[in-house]
mmCIF file of C-alpha atoms and ligand atoms in Angstrom:
data_model
loop_
_atom_site.group_PDB
_atom_site.id
_atom_site.type_symbol
_atom_site.label_atom_id
_atom_site.label_comp_id
_atom_site.label_asym_id
_atom_site.label_seq_id
_atom_site.Cartn_x
_atom_site.Cartn_y
_atom_site.Cartn_z
ATOM 1 C CA MET P 156 24.644 12.492 -4.413
ATOM 2 C CA SER P 157 22.480 15.264 -3.559
ATOM 3 C CA PRO P 158 20.552 15.250 -0.415
ATOM 4 C CA ARG P 159 17.543 15.122 -2.179
ATOM 5 C CA GLU P 160 18.292 11.716 -4.134
ATOM 6 C CA THR P 161 19.297 10.358 -0.914
ATOM 7 C CA ARG P 162 16.031 10.667 1.237
ATOM 8 C CA ARG P 163 14.846 8.938 -1.434
ATOM 9 C CA LEU P 164 16.588 6.208 -1.782
ATOM 10 C CA LEU P 165 16.696 5.593 2.225
ATOM 11 C CA ALA P 166 13.123 6.386 1.652
ATOM 12 C CA GLN P 167 12.942 3.248 -0.862
ATOM 13 C CA GLU P 168 15.379 0.770 1.201
ATOM 14 C CA LEU P 169 12.803 1.100 4.052
ATOM 15 C CA ALA P 170 9.592 0.604 1.822
ATOM 16 C CA ALA P 171 10.864 -2.438 0.824
ATOM 17 C CA ALA P 172 12.061 -3.762 4.436
ATOM 18 C CA ALA P 173 8.392 -2.773 5.987
ATOM 19 C CA ALA P 174 7.034 -5.250 3.189
ATOM 20 C CA GLY P 175 10.109 -8.223 4.082
ATOM 21 C CA TYR P 176 8.812 -7.626 7.510
ATOM 22 C CA GLN P 177 4.700 -7.932 6.443
ATOM 23 C CA ASP P 178 6.324 -10.608 3.860
ATOM 24 C CA SER P 179 7.935 -12.670 6.007
ATOM 25 C CA ALA P 180 5.956 -12.208 9.298
ATOM 26 C CA VAL P 181 2.784 -10.279 9.306
ATOM 27 C CA ILE P 182 0.475 -12.303 6.426
ATOM 28 C CA PRO P 183 1.406 -15.977 7.170
ATOM 29 C CA HIS P 184 0.142 -14.951 10.967
ATOM 30 C CA CYS P 185 -3.213 -13.626 9.088
ATOM 31 C CA PRO P 186 -5.116 -17.562 8.229
ATOM 32 C CA VAL P 187 -4.890 -17.950 12.611
ATOM 33 C CA CYS P 188 -5.010 -14.358 13.851
ATOM 34 C CA ALA P 189 -7.412 -14.243 16.423
ATOM 35 C CA LYS P 190 -8.227 -10.396 15.920
ATOM 36 C CA PRO P 191 -8.539 -9.909 11.919
ATOM 37 C CA CYS P 192 -7.700 -6.246 11.243
ATOM 38 C CA CYS P 193 -10.764 -6.525 8.154
ATOM 39 C CA ARG P 194 -13.965 -7.348 11.237
ATOM 40 C CA LEU P 195 -13.237 -3.926 10.569
ATOM 41 C CA ASP P 196 -14.706 -3.280 14.305
ATOM 42 C CA LYS P 197 -11.514 -1.596 15.073
ATOM 43 C CA LEU P 198 -10.140 0.242 11.761
ATOM 44 C CA VAL P 199 -11.335 2.250 9.580
ATOM 45 C CA LEU P 200 -11.562 0.880 5.491
ATOM 46 C CA GLU P 201 -11.063 4.098 3.260
ATOM 47 C CA LEU P 202 -12.392 3.670 -0.337
ATOM 48 C CA GLU P 203 -12.759 5.219 -3.510
ATOM 49 C CA TRP P 204 -15.884 4.719 -4.898
ATOM 50 C CA LYS P 205 -15.041 2.287 -7.151
ATOM 51 C CA GLN P 206 -14.520 -0.197 -4.317
ATOM 52 C CA VAL P 207 -17.130 0.673 -2.620
ATOM 53 C CA LYS P 208 -19.042 -0.577 -6.299
ATOM 54 C CA VAL P 209 -17.553 -4.380 -5.957
ATOM 55 C CA PHE P 210 -16.970 -4.811 -3.025
ATOM 56 C CA TRP P 211 -20.873 -4.460 -2.259
ATOM 57 C CA ARG P 212 -21.866 -5.922 -5.964
ATOM 58 C CA LEU P 213 -23.753 -2.114 -6.423
ATOM 59 C CA ASP P 214 -25.054 -1.669 -9.790
ATOM 60 C CA GLU P 215 -26.896 1.762 -9.243
ATOM 61 C CA SER P 216 -25.102 4.905 -10.367
ATOM 62 C CA ARG P 217 -22.467 6.387 -7.422
ATOM 63 C CA LYS P 218 -25.017 9.918 -7.576
ATOM 64 C CA ALA P 219 -27.746 7.576 -6.661
ATOM 65 C CA PHE P 220 -25.899 5.723 -4.586
ATOM 66 C CA ASP P 221 -25.044 9.405 -2.633
ATOM 67 C CA ARG P 222 -28.807 10.277 -2.129
ATOM 68 C CA ARG P 223 -29.431 6.690 -0.268
ATOM 69 C CA LEU P 224 -26.391 7.363 1.677
ATOM 70 C CA ALA P 225 -27.360 10.677 3.125
ATOM 71 C CA ALA P 226 -31.038 9.218 2.806
ATOM 72 C CA GLY P 227 -29.945 6.688 6.123
ATOM 73 C CA GLN P 228 -30.626 4.052 3.104
ATOM 74 C CA GLY P 229 -26.989 3.092 2.372
ATOM 75 C CA PRO P 230 -25.284 0.280 4.757
ATOM 76 C CA VAL P 231 -24.924 1.959 8.009
ATOM 77 C CA GLU P 232 -21.540 0.960 8.213
ATOM 78 C CA ILE P 233 -20.820 3.205 4.981
ATOM 79 C CA ARG P 234 -20.114 7.234 5.095
ATOM 80 C CA PRO P 235 -18.706 9.101 2.836
ATOM 81 C CA ALA P 236 -16.459 12.183 2.938
ATOM 82 C CA ASN P 237 -13.731 14.276 0.849
ATOM 83 C CA GLY P 238 -14.437 12.448 -2.134
ATOM 84 C CA LEU P 239 -13.937 8.986 0.100
ATOM 85 C CA TYR P 240 -16.117 6.071 0.908
ATOM 86 C CA TYR P 241 -15.060 5.340 5.099
ATOM 87 C CA ALA P 242 -15.972 1.729 6.154
ATOM 88 C CA HIS P 243 -16.777 0.134 9.741
ATOM 89 C CA GLN P 244 -17.459 -1.611 12.137
ATOM 90 C CA LYS P 245 -18.908 -4.664 9.601
ATOM 91 C CA ALA P 246 -16.595 -6.936 8.084
ATOM 92 C CA CYS P 247 -15.433 -6.229 5.060
ATOM 93 C CA PRO P 248 -17.157 -7.526 2.122
ATOM 94 C CA ALA P 249 -14.238 -8.589 -0.006
ATOM 95 C CA TYR P 250 -13.603 -10.822 3.412
ATOM 96 C CA ASP P 251 -13.769 -14.714 4.072
ATOM 97 C CA GLN P 252 -14.337 -15.467 7.285
ATOM 98 C CA THR P 253 -13.678 -18.656 6.904
ATOM 99 C CA ALA P 254 -10.248 -18.678 5.000
ATOM 100 C CA GLN P 255 -9.007 -15.560 6.941
ATOM 101 C CA SER P 256 -8.011 -13.849 3.597
ATOM 102 C CA CYS P 257 -8.668 -11.230 1.424
ATOM 103 C CA ARG P 258 -10.710 -12.538 -1.989
ATOM 104 C CA VAL P 259 -9.455 -9.436 -3.786
ATOM 105 C CA TYR P 260 -5.324 -10.101 -2.363
ATOM 106 C CA GLY P 261 -2.968 -8.819 -5.423
ATOM 107 C CA GLN P 262 -5.158 -7.144 -7.290
ATOM 108 C CA GLU P 263 -5.956 -3.388 -8.115
ATOM 109 C CA ILE P 264 -9.009 -3.132 -6.758
ATOM 110 C CA LYS P 265 -7.222 -3.949 -3.541
ATOM 111 C CA PRO P 266 -6.869 -0.072 -1.190
ATOM 112 C CA VAL P 267 -3.696 0.688 -0.538
ATOM 113 C CA GLY P 268 -4.165 1.170 3.169
ATOM 114 C CA CYS P 269 -4.818 -2.272 3.052
ATOM 115 C CA SER P 270 -1.674 -3.166 1.611
ATOM 116 C CA ASP P 271 -0.057 -1.324 4.028
ATOM 117 C CA PHE P 272 -1.248 -2.225 7.150
ATOM 118 C CA PRO P 273 0.624 -2.632 9.736
ATOM 119 C CA VAL P 274 3.477 -1.699 8.609
ATOM 120 C CA TYR P 275 4.877 0.665 6.261
ATOM 121 C CA GLU P 276 7.090 4.184 4.822
ATOM 122 C CA ASP P 277 6.348 7.477 5.528
ATOM 123 C CA GLN P 278 8.191 10.385 4.989
ATOM 124 C CA GLY P 279 12.235 8.619 4.694
ATOM 125 C CA LYS P 280 10.589 6.408 8.184
ATOM 126 C CA VAL P 281 8.646 3.117 9.162
ATOM 127 C CA VAL P 282 5.445 2.849 10.891
ATOM 128 C CA ALA P 283 4.136 -0.234 12.543
ATOM 129 C CA ASP P 284 0.834 -0.396 13.439
ATOM 130 C CA LEU P 285 0.695 -2.181 16.493
ATOM 131 C CA ARG P 286 -3.184 -3.089 17.011
ATOM 132 C CA CYS P 287 -1.904 -5.952 14.432
ATOM 133 C CA GLU P 288 -1.084 -8.538 16.598
ATOM 134 C CA ALA P 289 1.322 -10.191 14.332
ATOM 135 C CA VAL P 290 3.832 -6.656 14.791
ATOM 136 C CA ASP P 291 6.850 -7.941 17.380
ATOM 137 C CA ILE P 292 8.518 -4.023 17.212
ATOM 138 C CA ALA P 293 11.768 -5.395 19.150
ATOM 139 C CA ALA P 294 11.698 -8.164 15.589
ATOM 140 C CA LEU P 295 10.848 -5.394 13.443
ATOM 141 C CA THR P 296 14.030 -3.108 14.227
ATOM 142 C CA ALA P 297 16.630 -6.133 14.176
ATOM 143 C CA TRP P 298 14.630 -6.091 11.068
ATOM 144 C CA ILE P 299 14.904 -3.104 9.745
ATOM 145 C CA ALA P 300 18.511 -2.534 11.350
ATOM 146 C CA ARG P 301 20.060 -6.038 8.599
ATOM 147 C CA SER P 302 18.280 -4.518 6.111
ATOM 148 C CA LEU P 303 19.829 -0.600 6.299
ATOM 149 C CA GLY P 304 23.252 -2.469 7.340
ATOM 150 C CA PRO P 305 25.786 0.000 10.121
ATOM 151 C CA GLY P 306 26.115 3.267 10.437
ATOM 152 C CA TRP P 307 22.391 3.827 11.234
ATOM 153 C CA ARG P 308 20.910 3.603 14.519
ATOM 154 C CA ILE P 309 16.713 3.687 15.109
ATOM 155 C CA VAL P 310 14.905 5.318 17.440
ATOM 156 C CA GLN P 311 11.982 4.186 18.245
ATOM 157 C CA THR P 312 8.433 6.424 19.309
ATOM 158 C CA ALA P 313 4.846 6.710 19.911
ATOM 159 C CA ASP P 314 2.539 8.243 18.744
ATOM 160 C CA GLU P 315 0.498 10.450 21.393
ATOM 161 C CA GLU P 316 -2.804 10.604 20.431
ATOM 162 C CA PHE P 317 -2.306 7.147 19.230
ATOM 163 C CA PRO P 318 0.253 5.452 21.643
ATOM 164 C CA PHE P 319 -0.381 1.750 18.929
ATOM 165 C CA LEU P 320 1.111 3.815 16.389
ATOM 166 C CA VAL P 321 5.125 3.420 16.868
ATOM 167 C CA THR P 322 7.290 5.370 14.277
ATOM 168 C CA LEU P 323 10.755 4.213 14.176
ATOM 169 C CA ALA P 324 13.151 6.659 12.377
ATOM 170 C CA VAL P 325 16.774 6.385 11.454
ATOM 171 C CA LYS P 326 20.027 8.160 11.709
ATOM 172 C CA LYS P 327 22.766 7.553 10.330
ATOM 173 C CA VAL P 328 25.686 7.138 12.717
ATOM 174 C CA SER P 329 28.662 10.235 12.796
ATOM 175 C CA ALA P 330 32.386 9.150 12.134
ATOM 176 C CA THR P 331 32.317 11.426 15.340
ATOM 177 C CA ALA P 332 30.063 9.602 17.547
ATOM 178 C CA GLY P 333 31.873 5.599 16.843
ATOM 179 C CA ALA P 334 35.116 6.875 16.925
ATOM 180 C CA SER P 335 34.450 8.390 20.498
ATOM 181 C CA LYS P 336 32.573 5.611 21.664
ATOM 182 C CA ARG P 337 35.635 3.219 20.079
ATOM 183 C CA SER P 338 38.185 5.310 22.402
ATOM 184 C CA ARG P 339 36.258 4.316 25.392
ATOM 185 C CA TYR P 340 37.403 0.876 25.727
HETATM 186 S S1 LIG X 44 -4.743 -8.274 12.320
HETATM 187 FE FE1 LIG X 44 -2.775 -7.658 11.280
HETATM 188 S S2 LIG X 44 -2.594 -10.465 11.330
HETATM 189 FE FE2 LIG X 44 -4.300 -10.351 11.661
HETATM 190 S S3 LIG X 44 -5.348 -10.431 10.509
HETATM 191 FE FE3 LIG X 44 -4.537 -8.248 9.908
HETATM 192 S S4 LIG X 44 -2.766 -8.094 9.423
HETATM 193 FE FE4 LIG X 44 -3.121 -9.689 9.745
HETATM 194 S S1 LIG X 45 -10.030 -5.614 0.655
HETATM 195 FE FE1 LIG X 45 -8.957 -7.719 1.575
HETATM 196 S S2 LIG X 45 -7.338 -6.609 3.129
HETATM 197 FE FE2 LIG X 45 -8.784 -4.801 2.144
HETATM 198 S S3 LIG X 45 -9.614 -4.760 4.765
HETATM 199 FE FE3 LIG X 45 -10.930 -5.995 2.781
HETATM 200 S S4 LIG X 45 -11.365 -8.432 2.759
HETATM 201 FE FE4 LIG X 45 -9.019 -6.883 4.457
#
């Protein structure tokens, strides 16, 4: 197998492990979360036009909406940039605050970033956002180790600027390292 194919398969396994951890440990906690991310008080939600149009129930064209935003007459929580829109500081309109759930859960319209948060695979590593109270980094590390099986070790680092973003990189344990360790006993 080529190194490229090996990396692709590893990334796939990590993405599946991240999704499995979300299903098992994160999503069941959402209805009782003390600080739901969908309130967008800490997080910024990246949106495409189609999501803005549906979530904010807009009838107007994108051009008209952009003009309104530029004139300071649009929703104050939305900022446009690089062809996308960023919502912050007001709860997402798709968030059901009573049920503490997403009204577009499982639907195509749901932003990709929502499905990725708080644990996702990125370039062969797993990234965890500790702003989600359901993430237990030790349990996540053990989950990934179990998913990959023996022969791997997991190295944890925190982002210098945003220490709540923790990266879990996986390294192959070399046969030599295993042999030298065994020889000590
Ligand atoms: S912060 Fe975590 S537990 Fe809370 S609602 Fe968001 S994903 Fe769910
Ligand atoms: S789309 Fe759903 S998951 Fe994403 S912020 Fe809105 S309510 Fe939360």
